[in-house]
Structure formats: C-alpha cells, structure tokens
Coordinates of N, CA and C in Angstrom, one line a residue:
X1 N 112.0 25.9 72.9 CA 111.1 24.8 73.1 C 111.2 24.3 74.6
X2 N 110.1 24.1 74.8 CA 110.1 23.2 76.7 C 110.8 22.3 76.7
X3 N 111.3 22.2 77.9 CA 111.9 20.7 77.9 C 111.1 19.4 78.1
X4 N 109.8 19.7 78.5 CA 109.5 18.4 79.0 C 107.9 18.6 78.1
X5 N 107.0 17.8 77.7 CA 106.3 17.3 76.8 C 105.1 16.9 77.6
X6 N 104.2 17.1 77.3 CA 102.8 16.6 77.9 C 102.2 15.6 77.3
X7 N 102.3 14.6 77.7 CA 102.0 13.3 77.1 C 100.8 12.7 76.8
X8 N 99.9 12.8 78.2 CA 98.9 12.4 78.4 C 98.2 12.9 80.0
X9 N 97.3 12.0 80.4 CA 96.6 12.8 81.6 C 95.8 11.5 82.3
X10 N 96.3 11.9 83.6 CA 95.6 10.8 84.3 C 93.8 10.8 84.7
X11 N 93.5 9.9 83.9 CA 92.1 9.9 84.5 C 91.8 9.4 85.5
X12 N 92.0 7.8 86.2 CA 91.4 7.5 87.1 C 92.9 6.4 87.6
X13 N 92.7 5.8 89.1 CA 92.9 4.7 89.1 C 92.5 3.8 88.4
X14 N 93.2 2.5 88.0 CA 93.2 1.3 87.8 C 93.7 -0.1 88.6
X15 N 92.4 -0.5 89.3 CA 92.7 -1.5 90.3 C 92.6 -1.2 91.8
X16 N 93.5 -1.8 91.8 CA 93.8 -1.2 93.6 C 95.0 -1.7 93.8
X17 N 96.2 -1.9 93.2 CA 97.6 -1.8 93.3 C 98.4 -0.5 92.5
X18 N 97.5 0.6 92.4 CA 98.2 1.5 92.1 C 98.5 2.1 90.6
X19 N 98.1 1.0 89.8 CA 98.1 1.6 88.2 C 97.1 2.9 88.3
X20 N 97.7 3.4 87.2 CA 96.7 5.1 86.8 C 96.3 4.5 84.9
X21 N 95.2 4.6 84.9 CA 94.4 4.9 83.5 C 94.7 6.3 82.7
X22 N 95.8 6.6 81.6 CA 96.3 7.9 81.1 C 95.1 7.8 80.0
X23 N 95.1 8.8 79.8 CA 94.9 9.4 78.4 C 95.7 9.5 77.5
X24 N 96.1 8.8 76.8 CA 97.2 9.6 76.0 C 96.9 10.6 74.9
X25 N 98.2 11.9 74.9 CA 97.7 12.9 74.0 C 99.3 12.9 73.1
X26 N 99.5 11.4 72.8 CA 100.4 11.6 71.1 C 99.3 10.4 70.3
X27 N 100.2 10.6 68.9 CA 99.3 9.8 67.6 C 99.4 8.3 68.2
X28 N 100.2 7.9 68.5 CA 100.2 6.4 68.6 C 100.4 6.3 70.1
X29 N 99.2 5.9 70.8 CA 99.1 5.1 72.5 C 100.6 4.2 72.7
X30 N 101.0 3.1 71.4 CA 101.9 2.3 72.0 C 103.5 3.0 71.9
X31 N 103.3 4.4 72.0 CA 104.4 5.4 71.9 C 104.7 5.8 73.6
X32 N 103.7 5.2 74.8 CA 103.4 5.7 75.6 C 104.7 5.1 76.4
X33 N 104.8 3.6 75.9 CA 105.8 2.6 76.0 C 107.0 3.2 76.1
X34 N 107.9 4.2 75.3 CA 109.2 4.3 75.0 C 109.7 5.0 76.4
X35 N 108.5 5.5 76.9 CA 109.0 6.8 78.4 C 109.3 5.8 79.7
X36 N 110.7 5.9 80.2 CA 111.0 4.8 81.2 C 110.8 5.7 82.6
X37 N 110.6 7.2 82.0 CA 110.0 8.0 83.7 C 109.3 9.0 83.0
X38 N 108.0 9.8 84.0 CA 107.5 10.8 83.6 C 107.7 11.1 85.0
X39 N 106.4 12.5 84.9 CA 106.5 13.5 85.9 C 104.8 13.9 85.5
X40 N 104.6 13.7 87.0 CA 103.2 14.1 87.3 C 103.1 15.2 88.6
X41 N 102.7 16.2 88.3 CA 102.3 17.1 89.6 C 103.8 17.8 89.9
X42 N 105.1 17.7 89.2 CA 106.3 18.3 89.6 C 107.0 17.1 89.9
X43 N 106.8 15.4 90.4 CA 107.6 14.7 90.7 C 107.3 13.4 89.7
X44 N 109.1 13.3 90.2 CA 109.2 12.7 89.0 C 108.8 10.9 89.2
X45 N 108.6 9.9 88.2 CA 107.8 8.6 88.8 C 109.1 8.3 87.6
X46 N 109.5 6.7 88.3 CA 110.5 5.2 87.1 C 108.8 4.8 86.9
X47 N 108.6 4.8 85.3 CA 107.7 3.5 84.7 C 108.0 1.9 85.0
X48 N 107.7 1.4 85.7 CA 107.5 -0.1 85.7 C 106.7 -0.4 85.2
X49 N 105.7 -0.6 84.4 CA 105.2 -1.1 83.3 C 104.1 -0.2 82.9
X50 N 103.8 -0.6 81.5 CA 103.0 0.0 80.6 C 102.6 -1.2 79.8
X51 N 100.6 -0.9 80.1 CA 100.3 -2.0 78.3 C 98.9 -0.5 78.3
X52 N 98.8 -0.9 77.5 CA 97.9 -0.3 76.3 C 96.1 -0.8 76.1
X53 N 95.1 0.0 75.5 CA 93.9 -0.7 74.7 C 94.1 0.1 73.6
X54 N 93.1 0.1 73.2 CA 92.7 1.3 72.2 C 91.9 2.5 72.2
X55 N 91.8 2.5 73.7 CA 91.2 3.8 74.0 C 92.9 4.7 75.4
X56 N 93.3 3.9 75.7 CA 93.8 4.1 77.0 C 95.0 3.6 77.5
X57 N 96.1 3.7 78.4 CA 97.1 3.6 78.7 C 97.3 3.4 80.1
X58 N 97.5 1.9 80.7 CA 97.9 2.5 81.9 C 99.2 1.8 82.5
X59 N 99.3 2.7 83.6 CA 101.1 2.6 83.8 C 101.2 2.2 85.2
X60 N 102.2 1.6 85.2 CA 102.2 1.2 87.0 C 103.8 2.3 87.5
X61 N 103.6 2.7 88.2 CA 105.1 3.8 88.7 C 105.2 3.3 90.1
X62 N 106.6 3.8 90.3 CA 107.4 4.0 91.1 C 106.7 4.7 92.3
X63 N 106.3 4.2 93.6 CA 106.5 5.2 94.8 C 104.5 5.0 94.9
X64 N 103.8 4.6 93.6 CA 102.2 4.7 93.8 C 102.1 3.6 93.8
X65 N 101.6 2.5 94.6 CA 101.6 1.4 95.8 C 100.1 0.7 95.8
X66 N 99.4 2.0 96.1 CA 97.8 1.8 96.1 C 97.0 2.7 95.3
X67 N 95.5 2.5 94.9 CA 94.7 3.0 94.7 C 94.3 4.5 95.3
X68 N 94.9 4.6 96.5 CA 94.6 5.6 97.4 C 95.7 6.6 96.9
X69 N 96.9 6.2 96.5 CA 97.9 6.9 95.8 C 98.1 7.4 94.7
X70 N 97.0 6.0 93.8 CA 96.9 6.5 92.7 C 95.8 7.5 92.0
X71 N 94.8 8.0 93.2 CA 93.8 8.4 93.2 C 93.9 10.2 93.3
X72 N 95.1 10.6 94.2 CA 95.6 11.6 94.1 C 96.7 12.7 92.9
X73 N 96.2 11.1 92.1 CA 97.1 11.5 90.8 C 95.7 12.1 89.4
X74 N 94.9 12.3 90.2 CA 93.5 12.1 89.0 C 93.4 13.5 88.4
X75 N 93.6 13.9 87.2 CA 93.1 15.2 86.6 C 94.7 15.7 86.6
X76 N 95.8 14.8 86.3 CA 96.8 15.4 86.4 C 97.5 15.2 84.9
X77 N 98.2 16.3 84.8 CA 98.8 16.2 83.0 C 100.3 15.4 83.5
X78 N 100.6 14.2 82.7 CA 101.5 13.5 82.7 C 102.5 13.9 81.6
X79 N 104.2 14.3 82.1 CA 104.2 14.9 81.4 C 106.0 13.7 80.8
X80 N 107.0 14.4 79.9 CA 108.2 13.5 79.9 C 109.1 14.4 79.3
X81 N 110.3 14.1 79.5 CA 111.1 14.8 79.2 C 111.3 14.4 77.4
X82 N 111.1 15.7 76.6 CA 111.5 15.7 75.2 C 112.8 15.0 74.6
X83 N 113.8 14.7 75.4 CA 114.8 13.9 75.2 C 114.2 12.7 75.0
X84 N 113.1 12.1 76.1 CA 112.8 10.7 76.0 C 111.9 10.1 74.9
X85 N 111.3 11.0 74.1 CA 110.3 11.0 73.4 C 110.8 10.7 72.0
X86 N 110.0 9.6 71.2 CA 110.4 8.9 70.2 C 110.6 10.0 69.2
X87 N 111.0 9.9 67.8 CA 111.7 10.9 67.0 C 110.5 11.0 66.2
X88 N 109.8 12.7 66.0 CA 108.7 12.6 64.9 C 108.9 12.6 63.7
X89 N 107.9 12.1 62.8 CA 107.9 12.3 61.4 C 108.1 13.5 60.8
X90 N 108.4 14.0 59.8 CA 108.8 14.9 59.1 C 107.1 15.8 58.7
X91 N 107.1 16.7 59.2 CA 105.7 17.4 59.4 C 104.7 17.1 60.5
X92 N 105.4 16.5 61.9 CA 104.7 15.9 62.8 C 105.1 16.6 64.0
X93 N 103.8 17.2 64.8 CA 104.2 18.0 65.9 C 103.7 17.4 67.7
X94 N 104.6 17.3 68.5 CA 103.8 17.1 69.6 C 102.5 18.3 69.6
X95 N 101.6 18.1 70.9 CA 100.6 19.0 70.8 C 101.4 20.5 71.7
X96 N 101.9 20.2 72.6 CA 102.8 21.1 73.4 C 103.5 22.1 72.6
X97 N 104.1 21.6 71.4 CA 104.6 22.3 70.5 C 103.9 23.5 69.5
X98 N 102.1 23.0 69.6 CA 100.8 23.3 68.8 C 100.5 24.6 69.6
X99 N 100.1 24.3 71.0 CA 99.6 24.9 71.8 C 100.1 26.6 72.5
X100 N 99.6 27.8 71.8 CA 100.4 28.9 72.3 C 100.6 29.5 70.7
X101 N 100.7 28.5 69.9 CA 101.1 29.3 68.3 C 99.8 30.4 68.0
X102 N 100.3 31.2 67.6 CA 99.6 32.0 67.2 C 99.4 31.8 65.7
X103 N 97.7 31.7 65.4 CA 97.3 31.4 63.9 C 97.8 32.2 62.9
X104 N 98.3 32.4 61.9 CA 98.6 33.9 60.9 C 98.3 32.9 59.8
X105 N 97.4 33.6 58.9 CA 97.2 33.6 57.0 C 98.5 33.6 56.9
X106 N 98.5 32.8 55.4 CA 99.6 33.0 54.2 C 100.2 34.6 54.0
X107 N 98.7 35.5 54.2 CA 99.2 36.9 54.1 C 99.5 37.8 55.5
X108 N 99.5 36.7 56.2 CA 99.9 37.7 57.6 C 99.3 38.2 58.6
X109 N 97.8 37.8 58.2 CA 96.8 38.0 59.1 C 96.9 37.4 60.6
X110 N 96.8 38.2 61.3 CA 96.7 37.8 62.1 C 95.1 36.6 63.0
X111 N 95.3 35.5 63.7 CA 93.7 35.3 63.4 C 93.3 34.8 64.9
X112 N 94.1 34.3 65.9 CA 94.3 34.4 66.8 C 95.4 33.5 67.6
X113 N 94.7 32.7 68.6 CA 96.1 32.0 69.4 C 95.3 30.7 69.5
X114 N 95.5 29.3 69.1 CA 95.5 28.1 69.3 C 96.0 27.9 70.9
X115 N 94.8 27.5 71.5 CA 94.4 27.2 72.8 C 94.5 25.8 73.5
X116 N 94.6 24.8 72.4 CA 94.3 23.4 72.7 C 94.0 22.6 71.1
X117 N 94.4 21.4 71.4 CA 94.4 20.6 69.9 C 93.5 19.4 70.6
X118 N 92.3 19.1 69.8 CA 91.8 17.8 70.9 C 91.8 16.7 70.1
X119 N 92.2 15.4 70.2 CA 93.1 14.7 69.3 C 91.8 13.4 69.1
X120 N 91.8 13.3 67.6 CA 90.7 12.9 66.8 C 91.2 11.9 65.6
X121 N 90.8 11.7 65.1 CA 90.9 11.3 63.7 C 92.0 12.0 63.1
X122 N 91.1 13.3 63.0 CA 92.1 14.2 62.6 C 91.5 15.4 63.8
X123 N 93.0 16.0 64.1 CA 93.1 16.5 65.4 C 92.3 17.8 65.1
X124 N 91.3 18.4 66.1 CA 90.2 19.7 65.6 C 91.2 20.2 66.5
X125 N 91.9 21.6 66.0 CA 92.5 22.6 66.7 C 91.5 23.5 67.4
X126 N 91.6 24.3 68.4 CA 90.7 25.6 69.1 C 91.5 26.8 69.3
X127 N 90.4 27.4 68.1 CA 91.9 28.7 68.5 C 90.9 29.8 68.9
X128 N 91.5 30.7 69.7 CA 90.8 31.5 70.4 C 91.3 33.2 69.8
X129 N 90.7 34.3 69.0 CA 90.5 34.9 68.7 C 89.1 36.0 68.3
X130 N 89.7 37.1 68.5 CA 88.3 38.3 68.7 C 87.4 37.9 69.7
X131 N 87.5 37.6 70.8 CA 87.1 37.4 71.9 C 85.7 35.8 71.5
X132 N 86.1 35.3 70.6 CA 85.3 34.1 70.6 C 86.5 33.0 70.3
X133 N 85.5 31.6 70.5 CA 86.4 30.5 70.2 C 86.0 29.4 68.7
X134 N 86.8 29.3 68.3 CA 86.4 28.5 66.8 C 87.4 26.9 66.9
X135 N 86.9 25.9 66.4 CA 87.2 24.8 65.9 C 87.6 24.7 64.3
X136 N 88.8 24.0 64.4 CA 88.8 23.4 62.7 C 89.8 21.8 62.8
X137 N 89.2 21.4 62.2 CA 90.5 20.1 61.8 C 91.7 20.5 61.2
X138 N 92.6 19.4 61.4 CA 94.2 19.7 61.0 C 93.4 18.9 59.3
X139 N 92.6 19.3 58.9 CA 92.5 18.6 57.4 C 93.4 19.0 56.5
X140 N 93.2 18.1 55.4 CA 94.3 18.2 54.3 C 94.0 20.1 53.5
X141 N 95.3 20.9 53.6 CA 95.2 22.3 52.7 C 95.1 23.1 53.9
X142 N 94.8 22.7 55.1 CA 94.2 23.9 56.2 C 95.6 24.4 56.7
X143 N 96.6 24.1 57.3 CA 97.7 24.1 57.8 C 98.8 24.0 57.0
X144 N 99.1 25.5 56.2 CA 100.2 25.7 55.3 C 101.9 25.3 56.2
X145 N 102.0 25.3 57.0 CA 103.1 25.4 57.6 C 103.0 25.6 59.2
X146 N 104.2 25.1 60.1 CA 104.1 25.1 61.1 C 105.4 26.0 61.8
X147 N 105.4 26.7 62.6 CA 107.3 27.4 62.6 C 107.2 27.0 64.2
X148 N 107.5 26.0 64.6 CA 107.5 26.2 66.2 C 108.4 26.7 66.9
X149 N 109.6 26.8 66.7 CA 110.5 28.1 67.5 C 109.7 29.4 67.2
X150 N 109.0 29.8 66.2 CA 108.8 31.1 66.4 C 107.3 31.5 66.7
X151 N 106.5 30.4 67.2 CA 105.1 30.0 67.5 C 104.5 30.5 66.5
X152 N 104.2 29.9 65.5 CA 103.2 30.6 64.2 C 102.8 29.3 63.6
X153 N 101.5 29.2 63.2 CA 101.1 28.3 62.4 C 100.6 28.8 61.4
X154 N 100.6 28.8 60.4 CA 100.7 29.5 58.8 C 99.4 28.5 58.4
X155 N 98.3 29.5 58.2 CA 97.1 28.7 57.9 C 96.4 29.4 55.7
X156 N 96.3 28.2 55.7 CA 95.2 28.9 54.0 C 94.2 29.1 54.6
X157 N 93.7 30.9 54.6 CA 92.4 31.2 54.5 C 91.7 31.0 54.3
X158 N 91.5 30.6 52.9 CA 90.3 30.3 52.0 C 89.7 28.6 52.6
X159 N 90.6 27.5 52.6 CA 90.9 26.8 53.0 C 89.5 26.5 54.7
X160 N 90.6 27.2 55.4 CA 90.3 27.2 56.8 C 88.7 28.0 56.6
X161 N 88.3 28.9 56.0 CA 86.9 29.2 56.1 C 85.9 28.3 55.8
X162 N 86.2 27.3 54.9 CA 85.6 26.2 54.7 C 85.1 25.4 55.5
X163 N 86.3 25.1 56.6 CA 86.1 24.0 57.6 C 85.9 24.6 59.4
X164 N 85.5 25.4 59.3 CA 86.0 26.5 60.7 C 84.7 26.7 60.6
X165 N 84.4 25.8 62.3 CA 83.1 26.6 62.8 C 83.1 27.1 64.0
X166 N 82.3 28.1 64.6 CA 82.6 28.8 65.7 C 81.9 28.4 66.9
X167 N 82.7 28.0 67.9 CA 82.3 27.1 69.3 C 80.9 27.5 69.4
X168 N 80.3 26.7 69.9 CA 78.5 27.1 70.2 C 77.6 27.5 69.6
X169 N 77.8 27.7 68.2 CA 77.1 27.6 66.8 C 76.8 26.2 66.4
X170 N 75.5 26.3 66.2 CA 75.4 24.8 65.5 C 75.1 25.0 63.4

C-alpha cells in the first residue's frame, strides 16, 4: 500500500489570505479535519485551520500567505500521510486503495482495471477494459469483495450487468 493517500484536490483559492477551496475525495468532508499536514505538489504544508460546507473544504496552510500563492496550488491532488488518516470502517476503502484494482468475476474473469471512483451517493466506479470505458455504482450485490494488497476487486457478474453502462452510451 502507498504511504500517502489522496485526499482531495485543490480547486480554487478562497479569499485573498491564502485559503485553498479542496474537494474532498473521502466519505465524510469533516474527516478533512483530523490531517494536521498534507502535501500538495511534493511539499509538504502544517494545516492551520480547516472548516467545512457541504459541498467543500477549505484549509488555510503553512508558507500560502496570499491568493497569489494560493492560486498556484489549483488542479492539485492534496494528498496525507496514511498514518494520519482516521481508522476505516470494516468494509471501507480509501479511493487510492480502489484505484489500479483490477475488476475479476466471482469466476475469475477477468474484466478490466478501475481507473477512478467518482464519489456520489453511492460512489460510480470507471473501469476501463477491452479498449472501452464503463461506469457502475458501488450498489448493494455489485462488489463481492475487495483484496487491496493484491489489487483485485471481486465483482457479481450477473449483478454488475445490471447496473453497468458503457461511457457515451446513452
């Protein structure tokens, strides 16, 4: 497993003292709170504060002063060290952990490689296989099992053909 965790993503400045507007990419935004440093771009930032909405996250750090600093941070994956990160539930995956697994049926099929998880209600996975790309939700029956040390996501077939539609198909 990586050491360090992709948390969320800087969208824009906020203000003109230097806060950044994140996106956050875990289940609960006010989880954004527990990380007292991240790392954007390779360097590392101290959080001095964090509040929350319900769409959004923003953080004031260490060393970004201004708007003009914080502006250089835009389109950046914000990331934390896995040590720092709150303890998941029992069947609960960061997305980092998601991303790279290769799909396999119950019977071993192979189906392709999960590309990205885009975080929803319920999170629609993209897995990219036979040179196209498909969507499905993490819904209930779809996702038999997860093995993240050995990147496999163990999917029901029958299941997944139900809810699987193929990018740019309407």
């Amino acid at each position: 497993m990586r050491e360090t965790i992709v948390i969320g993503e800087v969208l824009k400045p906020q203000g003109i003292r230097g806060e950044v507007k994140v996106r956050p990419l875990l289940d609960d935004i006010a989880d954004m709170r527990a990380f007292r440093r991240v790392f954007i771009g390779g360097a590392e930032y101290k959080v001095l504060s964090c509040r929350s909405d319900a769409q959004a996250a923003y953080l004031a750090l260490s060393g970004v002063a201004d708007r003009n600093a914080a502006e250089a941070l835009r389109g950046k994956a914000v990331e934390a060290l896995r040590a720092d990160a709150p303890a998941l539930e029992e069947g609960r995956y960061y997305i980092v952990d998601i991303v790279g697994c290769t799909a396999v049926t119950e019977e071993g099929e192979e189906l392709g490689v999960i590309e990205d998880v885009l975080p929803a209600h319920t999170d629609i996975y993209v897995l990219r296989g036979g040179g196209r790309e498909y969507l499905f939700p993490a819904a209930d029956g779809v996702i038999a099992d997860v093995d993240v040390e050995g990147k496999r996501l163990i999917v029901d077939k029958k299941r997944l053909g139900e809810v699987m539609v193929e990018q740019g198909k309407a």
